[in-house]
mmCIF file of C-alpha atoms in Angstrom:
data_model
loop_
_atom_site.group_PDB
_atom_site.id
_atom_site.type_symbol
_atom_site.label_atom_id
_atom_site.label_comp_id
_atom_site.label_asym_id
_atom_site.label_seq_id
_atom_site.Cartn_x
_atom_site.Cartn_y
_atom_site.Cartn_z
ATOM 1 C CA MET A 1 18.279 194.525 138.351
ATOM 2 C CA PHE A 2 21.070 192.460 139.595
ATOM 3 C CA ILE A 3 21.727 189.001 138.725
ATOM 4 C CA GLN A 4 24.269 187.192 140.453
ATOM 5 C CA THR A 5 26.204 183.843 139.272
ATOM 6 C CA GLU A 6 27.858 181.001 140.694
ATOM 7 C CA THR A 7 29.667 178.366 139.445
ATOM 8 C CA THR A 8 28.581 174.855 140.549
ATOM 9 C CA PRO A 9 30.183 171.526 140.240
ATOM 10 C CA ASN A 10 28.880 170.177 136.954
ATOM 11 C CA PRO A 11 31.499 172.904 134.332
ATOM 12 C CA ALA A 12 28.261 172.578 132.155
ATOM 13 C CA THR A 13 25.501 174.282 134.135
ATOM 14 C CA LEU A 14 25.861 178.055 135.822
ATOM 15 C CA LYS A 15 23.544 178.929 138.373
ATOM 16 C CA PHE A 16 22.435 182.468 138.186
ATOM 17 C CA LEU A 17 20.577 184.554 141.055
ATOM 18 C CA PRO A 18 18.427 187.265 140.192
ATOM 19 C CA GLY A 19 17.746 188.417 143.900
ATOM 20 C CA ARG A 20 13.871 187.774 143.674
ATOM 21 C CA SER A 21 11.674 184.426 143.953
ATOM 22 C CA VAL A 22 11.511 182.508 140.851
ATOM 23 C CA LEU A 23 9.027 179.957 141.817
ATOM 24 C CA GLY A 24 8.686 180.287 145.904
ATOM 25 C CA GLU A 25 8.624 176.417 145.993
ATOM 26 C CA GLY A 26 9.511 173.190 143.976
ATOM 27 C CA VAL A 27 11.835 172.628 141.236
ATOM 28 C CA LEU A 28 10.995 172.528 136.889
ATOM 29 C CA ASP A 29 13.750 171.065 135.454
ATOM 30 C CA LEU A 30 13.105 171.586 131.556
ATOM 31 C CA ARG A 31 16.116 168.855 129.652
ATOM 32 C CA SER A 32 15.381 170.009 126.140
ATOM 33 C CA ALA A 33 13.999 173.016 124.307
ATOM 34 C CA GLU A 34 10.433 170.870 123.130
ATOM 35 C CA ASP A 35 9.887 171.338 127.174
ATOM 36 C CA ALA A 36 10.060 175.138 127.568
ATOM 37 C CA ASP A 37 6.264 176.100 126.862
ATOM 38 C CA LEU A 38 5.951 175.102 130.405
ATOM 39 C CA SER A 39 7.338 178.434 131.129
ATOM 40 C CA PRO A 40 7.817 181.958 129.422
ATOM 41 C CA LEU A 41 11.705 182.473 130.833
ATOM 42 C CA ALA A 42 12.537 179.000 129.881
ATOM 43 C CA GLN A 43 11.310 179.860 126.232
ATOM 44 C CA ARG A 44 13.218 182.756 126.664
ATOM 45 C CA LEU A 45 16.631 180.847 127.717
ATOM 46 C CA PHE A 46 16.194 178.046 125.257
ATOM 47 C CA ASP A 47 16.148 181.063 122.491
ATOM 48 C CA VAL A 48 19.832 181.330 123.424
ATOM 49 C CA ARG A 49 22.055 179.208 120.956
ATOM 50 C CA GLY A 50 23.876 176.980 123.320
ATOM 51 C CA VAL A 51 21.576 176.237 126.151
ATOM 52 C CA SER A 52 20.440 172.349 126.961
ATOM 53 C CA ALA A 53 18.916 172.290 129.981
ATOM 54 C CA VAL A 54 16.908 175.119 132.777
ATOM 55 C CA MET A 55 16.386 174.396 136.184
ATOM 56 C CA LEU A 56 14.199 176.556 137.873
ATOM 57 C CA GLY A 57 14.261 176.475 141.618
ATOM 58 C CA SER A 58 12.598 178.256 144.659
ATOM 59 C CA ASP A 59 14.667 181.988 143.515
ATOM 60 C CA PHE A 60 17.548 180.892 140.912
ATOM 61 C CA VAL A 61 17.645 179.799 137.573
ATOM 62 C CA THR A 62 20.347 176.630 136.571
ATOM 63 C CA VAL A 63 21.513 176.573 133.132
ATOM 64 C CA THR A 64 23.085 174.289 131.221
ATOM 65 C CA LYS A 65 24.866 174.405 128.271
ATOM 66 C CA ALA A 66 25.784 172.087 125.434
ATOM 67 C CA ASP A 67 29.055 172.851 123.087
ATOM 68 C CA SER A 68 29.080 176.668 123.783
ATOM 69 C CA GLU A 69 31.253 178.659 126.232
ATOM 70 C CA TRP A 70 30.497 180.724 128.824
ATOM 71 C CA PRO A 71 32.235 183.736 127.848
ATOM 72 C CA GLN A 72 29.774 183.617 124.586
ATOM 73 C CA ILE A 73 26.078 182.717 126.243
ATOM 74 C CA LYS A 74 26.304 184.161 129.393
ATOM 75 C CA PRO A 75 25.641 188.121 127.937
ATOM 76 C CA ALA A 76 22.750 186.203 126.529
ATOM 77 C CA ILE A 77 21.498 184.131 129.504
ATOM 78 C CA LEU A 78 21.722 187.211 131.274
ATOM 79 C CA GLY A 79 20.026 189.424 129.367
ATOM 80 C CA ALA A 80 17.146 186.852 128.842
ATOM 81 C CA ILE A 81 16.435 186.466 132.321
ATOM 82 C CA MET A 82 16.695 190.248 133.429
ATOM 83 C CA GLU A 83 14.233 190.658 130.303
ATOM 84 C CA HIS A 84 11.984 188.235 131.265
ATOM 85 C CA PHE A 85 11.670 189.352 135.173
ATOM 86 C CA MET A 86 11.020 193.506 133.740
ATOM 87 C CA SER A 87 8.645 192.569 131.575
ATOM 88 C CA GLY A 88 6.585 191.007 134.309
ATOM 89 C CA ALA A 89 5.294 188.212 132.707
ATOM 90 C CA PRO A 90 4.624 184.922 134.729
ATOM 91 C CA VAL A 91 7.215 182.565 135.007
ATOM 92 C CA LEU A 92 5.050 179.896 134.883
ATOM 93 C CA SER A 93 2.329 179.072 132.148
ATOM 94 C CA GLU A 94 -0.909 179.038 133.165
ATOM 95 C CA GLY A 95 -1.644 175.627 134.740
ATOM 96 C CA VAL A 96 1.843 174.592 135.436
ATOM 97 C CA LYS A 97 2.656 173.318 138.764
ATOM 98 C CA PRO A 98 6.206 172.983 139.518
ATOM 99 C CA ASP A 99 7.292 169.785 140.933
ATOM 100 C CA VAL A 100 7.104 169.707 144.915
ATOM 101 C CA GLY A 101 8.491 165.713 145.072
ATOM 102 C CA ASP A 102 5.698 163.150 146.350
ATOM 103 C CA GLY A 103 5.129 162.414 142.859
ATOM 104 C CA ASP A 104 5.411 158.537 141.555
ATOM 105 C CA GLU A 105 7.112 157.132 144.773
ATOM 106 C CA PHE A 106 7.487 153.314 145.516
ATOM 107 C CA PHE A 107 7.723 151.720 148.592
ATOM 108 C CA ASP A 108 6.100 149.122 150.774
ATOM 109 C CA ALA A 109 3.485 150.393 153.298
ATOM 110 C CA LYS A 110 5.731 148.575 155.942
ATOM 111 C CA ASP A 111 8.745 151.100 155.672
ATOM 112 C CA GLY A 112 7.144 154.193 156.192
ATOM 113 C CA GLU A 113 8.436 155.338 159.131
ATOM 114 C CA ILE A 114 12.124 154.767 157.486
ATOM 115 C CA VAL A 115 10.434 156.171 154.290
ATOM 116 C CA ALA A 116 9.371 159.271 156.339
ATOM 117 C CA THR A 117 12.986 159.355 157.937
ATOM 118 C CA ILE A 118 14.789 159.397 154.723
ATOM 119 C CA LYS A 119 12.722 162.399 153.453
ATOM 120 C CA GLU A 120 13.203 164.190 156.313
ATOM 121 C CA LEU A 121 16.874 163.717 155.940
ATOM 122 C CA LEU A 122 16.844 165.262 152.125
ATOM 123 C CA GLU A 123 14.600 167.822 153.224
ATOM 124 C CA THR A 124 16.727 169.280 156.067
ATOM 125 C CA ARG A 125 20.154 168.202 155.194
ATOM 126 C CA VAL A 126 20.276 167.494 151.460
ATOM 127 C CA ARG A 127 18.486 169.640 149.448
ATOM 128 C CA PRO A 128 19.470 172.794 150.968
ATOM 129 C CA ALA A 129 23.021 171.983 150.012
ATOM 130 C CA VAL A 130 22.518 170.637 147.071
ATOM 131 C CA ALA A 131 20.198 173.899 146.153
ATOM 132 C CA ASN A 132 23.322 176.158 146.947
ATOM 133 C CA ASP A 133 25.013 174.225 144.315
ATOM 134 C CA GLY A 134 21.708 174.805 141.468
ATOM 135 C CA GLY A 135 20.577 171.372 141.469
ATOM 136 C CA ASP A 136 17.971 169.701 143.358
ATOM 137 C CA ILE A 137 17.600 165.651 144.724
ATOM 138 C CA THR A 138 14.048 164.070 145.335
ATOM 139 C CA PHE A 139 13.211 160.995 146.469
ATOM 140 C CA ARG A 140 11.510 158.190 144.201
ATOM 141 C CA GLY A 141 11.712 155.287 145.984
ATOM 142 C CA PHE A 142 12.997 152.930 148.997
ATOM 143 C CA GLU A 143 12.706 148.938 148.165
ATOM 144 C CA ASN A 144 15.403 146.102 149.701
ATOM 145 C CA GLY A 145 17.361 148.517 151.199
ATOM 146 C CA VAL A 146 18.100 150.503 148.365
ATOM 147 C CA VAL A 147 16.947 154.148 148.040
ATOM 148 C CA PHE A 148 16.330 155.894 144.944
ATOM 149 C CA LEU A 149 17.053 159.899 144.174
ATOM 150 C CA ASN A 150 15.397 161.842 140.988
ATOM 151 C CA MET A 151 18.603 164.304 140.274
ATOM 152 C CA LYS A 152 17.700 167.486 138.853
ATOM 153 C CA GLY A 153 19.430 170.680 137.520
ATOM 154 C CA SER A 154 23.552 171.170 137.768
ATOM 155 C CA CYS A 155 23.193 167.706 139.857
ATOM 156 C CA SER A 156 22.113 165.761 136.471
ATOM 157 C CA GLY A 157 25.233 164.620 134.449
ATOM 158 C CA CYS A 158 27.667 166.677 136.605
ATOM 159 C CA PRO A 159 31.284 164.321 137.089
ATOM 160 C CA SER A 160 31.534 165.102 140.637
ATOM 161 C CA SER A 161 27.590 163.699 140.847
ATOM 162 C CA THR A 162 28.530 160.050 141.581
ATOM 163 C CA ALA A 163 30.630 161.059 144.479
ATOM 164 C CA THR A 164 28.056 163.462 146.272
ATOM 165 C CA LEU A 165 25.977 160.638 145.841
ATOM 166 C CA LYS A 166 27.696 157.861 147.249
ATOM 167 C CA ASN A 167 30.162 159.393 150.043
ATOM 168 C CA GLY A 168 27.803 162.276 150.897
ATOM 169 C CA ILE A 169 24.026 161.212 150.618
ATOM 170 C CA GLU A 170 24.699 157.442 151.172
ATOM 171 C CA ASN A 171 27.009 158.184 153.616
ATOM 172 C CA LEU A 172 24.217 160.341 156.020
ATOM 173 C CA LEU A 173 21.532 157.745 154.929
ATOM 174 C CA LYS A 174 23.157 154.799 156.260
ATOM 175 C CA HIS A 175 24.543 156.627 159.649
ATOM 176 C CA PHE A 176 20.974 157.826 160.201
ATOM 177 C CA VAL A 177 18.856 155.105 159.145
ATOM 178 C CA PRO A 178 20.664 151.334 159.361
ATOM 179 C CA GLU A 179 17.729 149.927 156.914
ATOM 180 C CA VAL A 180 19.424 151.996 154.181
ATOM 181 C CA ALA A 181 22.378 149.462 152.309
ATOM 182 C CA GLU A 182 22.792 151.852 149.152
ATOM 183 C CA VAL A 183 21.493 155.215 147.250
ATOM 184 C CA ARG A 184 21.158 154.937 143.803
ATOM 185 C CA ALA A 185 19.616 157.735 141.036
ATOM 186 C CA VAL A 186 16.898 157.514 138.641
#
């Protein structure tokens, strides 16, 4: 098994591509070892000293480190991913479902058409690009011209995420949806 590794805009996060499906659809963003019981794969990764967060995506695993250096922990992470997939164990614990968006959303029903356009732009233009960097962005709400987005994986805590949010996503949405005045992370 060959696992590719890619850097992300967040220097504390690396993206690991095992060459096979991880979740297939959706994401599972685990911000602490206490959440690791949701995934046997995440449990193995949190067992590596220095791992502070894990995000499982369609065909990748994003790992965020705390105060360790990549040359010291990367081999253990690669080993944990390889061992997991070679064992045949499931990626998710029984009954756990990945986040596929559309949960806990808020917007006024009269803005339904605007929200549908925003969601389509996020799905077709934003999420694929963000997934390439080992992250995910999901729609959470629209209120008084403000779009609220949830940033996950390498996007969460990334030094360049504010620039991506304001200069990239906000400009894109404003261009196609004049009712959008601002974009904020939640």
